[in-house]
Amino acid sequence: MMDYETLRLIWWVLVGVLLIGFAVTDGFDLGVGALLTLVGRTDNERRVMINTIGPHWDGNQVWFITAGGAIFAAWPLIYATAFSGFYLALMLTLAALWMRPLGFDFRSKIEDPRWRSGWDWALFAGGLVPALIFGVAFGNLLQGVPFEFDAYLKATYTGSFFGLLNPFAILAGLVSVSMLLMHGAVWLQLKTTDMVYQRSVQVATILGVVTAALFGLAGLWVHVGLDGYIITSAIDPSAPSNPLLKTVEVAPNGLMTNYSIYPWMMIAPVLGIGAALATALLSLRNASGWAFLTSSLSIAGIILTAGFSMFPFLMPSTTQLNASLTIWDATSSQLTLNVMFWVAMVFVPIILAYTSWSFYVMRGRLKAADIESNSSHALY
């Protein structure tokens, strides 16, 4: 059995990988849904867009489910505390995500334009709302969340739903929206032709620049106007989980501490900005495959920046500083992490394999003629 400290660090990395996997795969699904009423101008064009993600969207959600399950099993305190604090936001996200399977299945069952338009807006909400809320959640995690623990480690959220909608969190939400819509537009470049393709190039070019600008603005805000957290007591990375045994202080510019200790971490924010700009440039040059790669790298860079900035914190507390949850004191037992590690070593490669295979089998572009002729391409 691996030592406890190593397992805790491994699970921090693995959950990061799962979140990036979700953002890269299901992210373009959300992006396409949110772009449905902007890029698609006719019913046929919107059906083309829906059919580009039709074979993949439900399989891509496995990354989301796996990440949620991993957080529940590996970091139960994080799971319990986050669901207490973000309950209404998570329920709103869930309600928005329901719109996707309903919209995909019911949109084309009736040819009434009002019926289809209604489902188009439902799919728009199903893409935009989760993208916004995920970003707002990360924005709040970076600032800290108002929660407390009692002597029995029972969490109590002391904030409000509207308190989550603070200026920095909203900016983080806009970064998430622009990032995922950029990714969805690049996916449409890969999978469509004619006017849908041309509009997707325009949207991806604009959003590549917007994503870089918003992410750069968020980084500047973190650097000059956002406090961070530091552990001021000794901590045993191999000790049983109990967040109340440490002391924590608020530190001006604390979110930048790791970059001075580990300069190589600067790769993440540079990648987040540089790859987004590269996506805009490659889209203009009609290099769709390379644009999809750089869009994926930008997403990875942005998520890694959040993780590197907070390390070792996972969910800082603004009202009871020593209750802040870190990778060293919020995990399950050593045995649980060890068993989960070997399960992940079996199933994550399987997920990667069948995801790659599905993309390979369903490769190629969709045309409006495929939809008009009701060929086998037209799933919806």
Short mmCIF file of C-alpha atoms in Angstrom, two decimals, residues 18-19 21-31 53-69 93-102 104 126-127 130-131 134 351 354-355 358-359:
data_model
loop_
_atom_site.label_atom_id
_atom_site.label_comp_id
_atom_site.label_asym_id
_atom_site.label_seq_id
_atom_site.Cartn_x
_atom_site.Cartn_y
_atom_site.Cartn_z
CA LEU A 18 -11.12 14.20 -14.43
CA LEU A 19 -12.24 17.84 -14.28
CA GLY A 21 -11.44 15.62 -19.11
CA PHE A 22 -14.99 16.75 -18.40
CA ALA A 23 -14.31 20.33 -19.53
CA VAL A 24 -12.62 19.22 -22.77
CA THR A 25 -15.19 16.58 -23.77
CA ASP A 26 -18.53 17.65 -22.33
CA GLY A 27 -17.38 21.26 -22.62
CA PHE A 28 -17.85 21.36 -26.38
CA ASP A 29 -21.33 19.84 -25.92
CA LEU A 30 -22.26 22.68 -23.57
CA GLY A 31 -20.70 25.17 -25.95
CA ILE A 53 -22.84 16.24 -30.58
CA GLY A 54 -25.66 13.68 -30.65
CA PRO A 55 -23.42 10.58 -30.67
CA HIS A 56 -21.14 11.90 -27.91
CA TRP A 57 -22.87 14.08 -25.32
CA ASP A 58 -24.16 11.32 -23.04
CA GLY A 59 -20.86 9.42 -23.11
CA ASN A 60 -18.97 12.63 -22.35
CA GLN A 61 -21.01 13.07 -19.17
CA VAL A 62 -19.20 10.02 -17.75
CA TRP A 63 -16.30 12.37 -16.96
CA PHE A 64 -18.63 14.57 -14.90
CA ILE A 65 -20.16 11.63 -13.06
CA THR A 66 -16.76 10.08 -12.42
CA ALA A 67 -15.35 13.35 -11.09
CA GLY A 68 -18.34 13.75 -8.77
CA GLY A 69 -17.99 10.18 -7.56
CA THR A 93 -27.25 23.34 -12.68
CA LEU A 94 -29.00 19.99 -12.50
CA ALA A 95 -32.26 21.49 -13.77
CA ALA A 96 -30.39 23.08 -16.69
CA LEU A 97 -28.66 19.80 -17.52
CA TRP A 98 -32.05 18.08 -17.66
CA MET A 99 -32.90 20.32 -20.61
CA ARG A 100 -30.28 18.62 -22.76
CA PRO A 101 -31.65 15.06 -23.06
CA LEU A 102 -35.20 16.41 -23.16
CA PHE A 104 -32.36 16.34 -27.95
CA GLY A 126 -28.77 23.76 -20.80
CA GLY A 127 -25.41 24.80 -22.21
CA PRO A 130 -23.93 25.04 -16.21
CA ALA A 131 -20.94 26.75 -17.85
CA PHE A 134 -19.16 26.06 -12.79
CA ILE A 351 -13.10 5.54 -20.48
CA TYR A 354 -14.06 4.06 -25.71
CA THR A 355 -14.24 7.86 -25.87
CA SER A 358 -16.42 6.81 -30.52
CA PHE A 359 -14.78 9.96 -31.89
#
